[in-house]
Amino acid sequence: MLSHSGNLEGAIGRALRSATAMRFDIATLEHLLLALLSEPSVAKILEANMISIASLETCLRTCIDEELEPLAITPRGHNEAQPSAAFMRGLHRAKREAASAR
C-alpha cells in the first residue's frame, strides 16, 4: 500500500502540479486519482481487480477536460492549485480506512 510519507505524498504533489499545469485553482479527486494511477502499488490493486488503467486514465482525462475544464481559470504564473474540500475529505477517509484495516 501507499505510505503516507512516501508514495502518497508524491502522488498528492503530482496531482497539485498537474492541476496547476491545467490552469485549475483547485485540485479535485479526479486529479488525485489520475496521479495515483502511476503508483505501482495502486496499479497492482487495479489490475488484480481487472480494472484497465488505460481506460480509467482516458475516462479521467475526458472528465477533467470536458466536465471540469470550465473551472480551469487560473492565469498562467498563478500559485499552485489548492486541494478541494472533497480532495481533502478523500485523503482523510482513506487514512481512517487504512488505520482501521490494520
Short mmCIF file of N, CA and C in Angstrom, two decimals:
data_model
loop_
_atom_site.label_atom_id
_atom_site.label_comp_id
_atom_site.label_asym_id
_atom_site.label_seq_id
_atom_site.Cartn_x
_atom_site.Cartn_y
_atom_site.Cartn_z
N MET A 1 0.83 -1.19 0.00
CA MET A 1 0.00 0.00 0.00
C MET A 1 0.87 1.25 0.00
N LEU A 2 0.24 2.37 -0.27
CA LEU A 2 0.95 3.65 -0.26
C LEU A 2 1.25 4.07 1.17
N SER A 3 2.44 4.54 1.39
CA SER A 3 2.75 5.10 2.71
C SER A 3 2.43 6.59 2.68
N HIS A 4 1.92 7.09 3.80
CA HIS A 4 1.54 8.50 3.84
C HIS A 4 2.74 9.40 3.62
N SER A 5 3.90 9.00 4.09
CA SER A 5 5.06 9.88 3.99
C SER A 5 5.81 9.74 2.67
N GLY A 6 5.60 8.66 1.94
CA GLY A 6 6.37 8.43 0.73
C GLY A 6 5.57 8.58 -0.54
N ASN A 7 5.10 7.47 -1.04
CA ASN A 7 4.43 7.45 -2.34
C ASN A 7 3.17 8.31 -2.38
N LEU A 8 2.43 8.31 -1.28
CA LEU A 8 1.20 9.11 -1.26
C LEU A 8 1.52 10.59 -1.36
N GLU A 9 2.53 11.04 -0.63
CA GLU A 9 2.92 12.45 -0.72
C GLU A 9 3.34 12.80 -2.14
N GLY A 10 4.04 11.89 -2.80
CA GLY A 10 4.44 12.12 -4.19
C GLY A 10 3.23 12.24 -5.10
N ALA A 11 2.23 11.37 -4.90
CA ALA A 11 1.02 11.41 -5.71
C ALA A 11 0.25 12.70 -5.47
N ILE A 12 0.19 13.12 -4.21
CA ILE A 12 -0.50 14.38 -3.90
C ILE A 12 0.20 15.54 -4.60
N GLY A 13 1.52 15.56 -4.52
CA GLY A 13 2.27 16.62 -5.21
C GLY A 13 2.05 16.61 -6.70
N ARG A 14 2.04 15.41 -7.30
CA ARG A 14 1.79 15.32 -8.75
C ARG A 14 0.39 15.81 -9.09
N ALA A 15 -0.59 15.48 -8.26
CA ALA A 15 -1.97 15.93 -8.51
C ALA A 15 -2.05 17.45 -8.47
N LEU A 16 -1.40 18.05 -7.49
CA LEU A 16 -1.43 19.51 -7.38
C LEU A 16 -0.70 20.17 -8.55
N ARG A 17 0.46 19.62 -8.92
CA ARG A 17 1.20 20.19 -10.05
C ARG A 17 0.43 20.02 -11.36
N SER A 18 -0.21 18.86 -11.52
CA SER A 18 -0.98 18.60 -12.72
C SER A 18 -2.16 19.58 -12.83
N ALA A 19 -2.88 19.77 -11.74
CA ALA A 19 -4.00 20.72 -11.75
C ALA A 19 -3.51 22.13 -12.06
N THR A 20 -2.37 22.49 -11.49
CA THR A 20 -1.79 23.81 -11.75
C THR A 20 -1.43 23.95 -13.23
N ALA A 21 -0.80 22.92 -13.79
CA ALA A 21 -0.42 22.96 -15.21
C ALA A 21 -1.64 23.07 -16.11
N MET A 22 -2.78 22.52 -15.66
CA MET A 22 -4.02 22.60 -16.44
C MET A 22 -4.78 23.90 -16.16
N ARG A 23 -4.16 24.78 -15.34
CA ARG A 23 -4.71 26.09 -15.00
C ARG A 23 -5.94 26.02 -14.11
N PHE A 24 -5.96 25.05 -13.20
CA PHE A 24 -7.04 24.95 -12.22
C PHE A 24 -6.64 25.68 -10.94
N ASP A 25 -7.61 26.32 -10.32
CA ASP A 25 -7.38 26.91 -9.00
C ASP A 25 -7.39 25.82 -7.92
N ILE A 26 -8.16 24.76 -8.18
CA ILE A 26 -8.28 23.68 -7.20
C ILE A 26 -7.93 22.35 -7.85
N ALA A 27 -7.39 21.47 -7.04
CA ALA A 27 -7.14 20.10 -7.47
C ALA A 27 -8.30 19.25 -6.96
N THR A 28 -8.86 18.47 -7.83
CA THR A 28 -10.04 17.67 -7.50
C THR A 28 -9.66 16.21 -7.23
N LEU A 29 -10.64 15.43 -6.82
CA LEU A 29 -10.42 13.99 -6.65
C LEU A 29 -9.98 13.35 -7.96
N GLU A 30 -10.47 13.87 -9.08
CA GLU A 30 -10.07 13.33 -10.38
C GLU A 30 -8.57 13.53 -10.60
N HIS A 31 -8.06 14.68 -10.24
CA HIS A 31 -6.62 14.93 -10.36
C HIS A 31 -5.83 13.97 -9.47
N LEU A 32 -6.33 13.74 -8.26
CA LEU A 32 -5.65 12.83 -7.33
C LEU A 32 -5.66 11.40 -7.86
N LEU A 33 -6.80 10.94 -8.32
CA LEU A 33 -6.86 9.57 -8.84
C LEU A 33 -5.97 9.41 -10.06
N LEU A 34 -5.94 10.39 -10.92
CA LEU A 34 -5.07 10.34 -12.09
C LEU A 34 -3.60 10.22 -11.65
N ALA A 35 -3.21 10.97 -10.64
CA ALA A 35 -1.84 10.89 -10.13
C ALA A 35 -1.57 9.53 -9.48
N LEU A 36 -2.55 8.98 -8.81
CA LEU A 36 -2.37 7.69 -8.15
C LEU A 36 -2.20 6.54 -9.14
N LEU A 37 -2.70 6.70 -10.36
CA LEU A 37 -2.60 5.63 -11.35
C LEU A 37 -1.16 5.30 -11.70
N SER A 38 -0.25 6.23 -11.49
CA SER A 38 1.15 5.97 -11.82
C SER A 38 1.91 5.28 -10.69
N GLU A 39 1.24 5.06 -9.56
CA GLU A 39 1.87 4.36 -8.44
C GLU A 39 1.79 2.85 -8.65
N PRO A 40 2.93 2.16 -8.61
CA PRO A 40 2.93 0.71 -8.83
C PRO A 40 1.99 -0.06 -7.91
N SER A 41 1.90 0.33 -6.64
CA SER A 41 1.03 -0.39 -5.71
C SER A 41 -0.44 -0.21 -6.08
N VAL A 42 -0.79 0.96 -6.56
CA VAL A 42 -2.17 1.21 -6.99
C VAL A 42 -2.46 0.43 -8.27
N ALA A 43 -1.52 0.48 -9.20
CA ALA A 43 -1.68 -0.26 -10.47
C ALA A 43 -1.87 -1.75 -10.20
N LYS A 44 -1.12 -2.29 -9.26
CA LYS A 44 -1.22 -3.71 -8.93
C LYS A 44 -2.62 -4.06 -8.41
N ILE A 45 -3.16 -3.21 -7.55
CA ILE A 45 -4.50 -3.45 -7.00
C ILE A 45 -5.55 -3.36 -8.09
N LEU A 46 -5.44 -2.34 -8.95
CA LEU A 46 -6.42 -2.17 -10.03
C LEU A 46 -6.37 -3.36 -10.99
N GLU A 47 -5.16 -3.76 -11.36
CA GLU A 47 -5.02 -4.89 -12.29
C GLU A 47 -5.53 -6.18 -11.66
N ALA A 48 -5.31 -6.37 -10.37
CA ALA A 48 -5.81 -7.57 -9.68
C ALA A 48 -7.33 -7.61 -9.69
N ASN A 49 -7.96 -6.44 -9.79
CA ASN A 49 -9.42 -6.35 -9.84
C ASN A 49 -9.93 -6.15 -11.26
N MET A 50 -9.07 -6.45 -12.23
CA MET A 50 -9.39 -6.41 -13.65
C MET A 50 -9.90 -5.03 -14.11
N ILE A 51 -9.28 -4.00 -13.58
CA ILE A 51 -9.61 -2.64 -13.98
C ILE A 51 -8.51 -2.17 -14.92
N SER A 52 -8.90 -1.74 -16.09
CA SER A 52 -7.95 -1.26 -17.08
C SER A 52 -7.45 0.13 -16.69
N ILE A 53 -6.16 0.22 -16.42
CA ILE A 53 -5.57 1.51 -16.06
C ILE A 53 -5.68 2.48 -17.23
N ALA A 54 -5.44 2.00 -18.43
CA ALA A 54 -5.52 2.87 -19.61
C ALA A 54 -6.93 3.42 -19.79
N SER A 55 -7.94 2.57 -19.62
CA SER A 55 -9.33 3.02 -19.77
C SER A 55 -9.71 4.01 -18.68
N LEU A 56 -9.28 3.72 -17.44
CA LEU A 56 -9.59 4.62 -16.34
C LEU A 56 -8.90 5.97 -16.56
N GLU A 57 -7.67 5.94 -17.01
CA GLU A 57 -6.94 7.18 -17.29
C GLU A 57 -7.65 8.00 -18.37
N THR A 58 -8.09 7.32 -19.42
CA THR A 58 -8.81 8.00 -20.51
C THR A 58 -10.10 8.64 -19.98
N CYS A 59 -10.83 7.90 -19.17
CA CYS A 59 -12.08 8.42 -18.60
C CYS A 59 -11.82 9.64 -17.71
N LEU A 60 -10.78 9.56 -16.89
CA LEU A 60 -10.45 10.68 -16.01
C LEU A 60 -10.04 11.91 -16.80
N ARG A 61 -9.20 11.71 -17.82
CA ARG A 61 -8.77 12.85 -18.64
C ARG A 61 -9.95 13.48 -19.37
N THR A 62 -10.87 12.66 -19.86
CA THR A 62 -12.06 13.17 -20.52
C THR A 62 -12.91 13.97 -19.55
N CYS A 63 -13.10 13.43 -18.36
CA CYS A 63 -13.87 14.13 -17.33
C CYS A 63 -13.24 15.47 -16.99
N ILE A 64 -11.94 15.47 -16.78
CA ILE A 64 -11.25 16.72 -16.44
C ILE A 64 -11.37 17.71 -17.59
N ASP A 65 -11.15 17.24 -18.81
CA ASP A 65 -11.19 18.14 -19.98
C ASP A 65 -12.59 18.66 -20.28
N GLU A 66 -13.60 17.80 -20.15
CA GLU A 66 -14.94 18.19 -20.57
C GLU A 66 -15.84 18.68 -19.45
N GLU A 67 -15.72 18.07 -18.27
CA GLU A 67 -16.61 18.43 -17.17
C GLU A 67 -16.02 19.48 -16.25
N LEU A 68 -14.73 19.41 -16.01
CA LEU A 68 -14.09 20.32 -15.06
C LEU A 68 -13.41 21.50 -15.73
N GLU A 69 -13.20 21.44 -17.02
CA GLU A 69 -12.48 22.48 -17.75
C GLU A 69 -13.02 23.88 -17.47
N PRO A 70 -14.33 24.08 -17.34
CA PRO A 70 -14.80 25.44 -17.04
C PRO A 70 -14.27 25.98 -15.71
N LEU A 71 -13.81 25.11 -14.82
CA LEU A 71 -13.24 25.56 -13.55
C LEU A 71 -11.79 25.99 -13.70
N ALA A 72 -11.19 25.67 -14.83
CA ALA A 72 -9.76 25.94 -15.04
C ALA A 72 -9.57 27.40 -15.45
N ILE A 73 -9.52 28.25 -14.46
CA ILE A 73 -9.49 29.69 -14.74
C ILE A 73 -8.23 30.38 -14.23
N THR A 74 -7.29 29.62 -13.69
CA THR A 74 -6.08 30.21 -13.13
C THR A 74 -5.24 30.84 -14.24
N PRO A 75 -4.88 32.10 -14.10
CA PRO A 75 -3.98 32.69 -15.09
C PRO A 75 -2.60 32.07 -15.00
N ARG A 76 -1.89 32.00 -16.10
CA ARG A 76 -0.52 31.47 -16.10
C ARG A 76 0.32 32.22 -15.08
N GLY A 77 1.18 31.50 -14.40
CA GLY A 77 2.04 32.11 -13.41
C GLY A 77 1.40 32.20 -12.03
N HIS A 78 0.17 31.75 -11.90
CA HIS A 78 -0.53 31.77 -10.61
C HIS A 78 0.07 30.72 -9.69
N ASN A 79 -0.16 30.86 -8.41
CA ASN A 79 0.33 29.88 -7.44
C ASN A 79 -0.24 28.50 -7.70
N GLU A 80 0.35 27.51 -7.05
CA GLU A 80 -0.08 26.12 -7.22
C GLU A 80 -1.54 25.95 -6.81
N ALA A 81 -2.23 25.08 -7.53
CA ALA A 81 -3.61 24.76 -7.21
C ALA A 81 -3.69 24.21 -5.79
N GLN A 82 -4.80 24.51 -5.13
CA GLN A 82 -5.02 24.02 -3.77
C GLN A 82 -5.98 22.83 -3.82
N PRO A 83 -5.82 21.88 -2.89
CA PRO A 83 -6.73 20.73 -2.88
C PRO A 83 -8.15 21.17 -2.54
N SER A 84 -9.11 20.60 -3.23
CA SER A 84 -10.51 20.89 -2.93
C SER A 84 -10.90 20.25 -1.61
N ALA A 85 -12.05 20.64 -1.09
CA ALA A 85 -12.54 20.05 0.16
C ALA A 85 -12.76 18.54 -0.03
N ALA A 86 -13.29 18.16 -1.19
CA ALA A 86 -13.52 16.72 -1.46
C ALA A 86 -12.19 15.98 -1.53
N PHE A 87 -11.18 16.58 -2.12
CA PHE A 87 -9.83 16.01 -2.20
C PHE A 87 -9.34 15.70 -0.78
N MET A 88 -9.47 16.68 0.11
CA MET A 88 -9.00 16.51 1.49
C MET A 88 -9.85 15.48 2.25
N ARG A 89 -11.17 15.51 2.05
CA ARG A 89 -12.02 14.51 2.71
C ARG A 89 -11.66 13.11 2.25
N GLY A 90 -11.38 12.96 0.95
CA GLY A 90 -11.00 11.66 0.42
C GLY A 90 -9.71 11.15 1.05
N LEU A 91 -8.74 12.05 1.22
CA LEU A 91 -7.49 11.65 1.87
C LEU A 91 -7.71 11.25 3.32
N HIS A 92 -8.50 12.04 4.04
CA HIS A 92 -8.76 11.73 5.45
C HIS A 92 -9.52 10.42 5.60
N ARG A 93 -10.48 10.20 4.74
CA ARG A 93 -11.25 8.95 4.83
C ARG A 93 -10.37 7.75 4.50
N ALA A 94 -9.53 7.88 3.50
CA ALA A 94 -8.61 6.79 3.14
C ALA A 94 -7.67 6.49 4.30
N LYS A 95 -7.20 7.53 4.96
CA LYS A 95 -6.31 7.35 6.10
C LYS A 95 -7.03 6.60 7.23
N ARG A 96 -8.27 6.98 7.51
CA ARG A 96 -9.04 6.29 8.56
C ARG A 96 -9.30 4.84 8.19
N GLU A 97 -9.65 4.60 6.92
CA GLU A 97 -9.90 3.22 6.47
C GLU A 97 -8.64 2.37 6.57
N ALA A 98 -7.51 2.94 6.18
CA ALA A 98 -6.25 2.20 6.26
C ALA A 98 -5.90 1.88 7.70
N ALA A 99 -6.13 2.83 8.60
CA ALA A 99 -5.82 2.60 10.02
C ALA A 99 -6.72 1.53 10.61
N SER A 100 -7.99 1.51 10.21
CA SER A 100 -8.92 0.51 10.77
C SER A 100 -8.71 -0.87 10.16
N ALA A 101 -8.05 -0.94 9.02
CA ALA A 101 -7.81 -2.23 8.36
C ALA A 101 -6.63 -2.97 8.96
N ARG A 102 -5.84 -2.28 9.76
CA ARG A 102 -4.64 -2.89 10.35
C ARG A 102 -4.98 -3.89 11.40
#
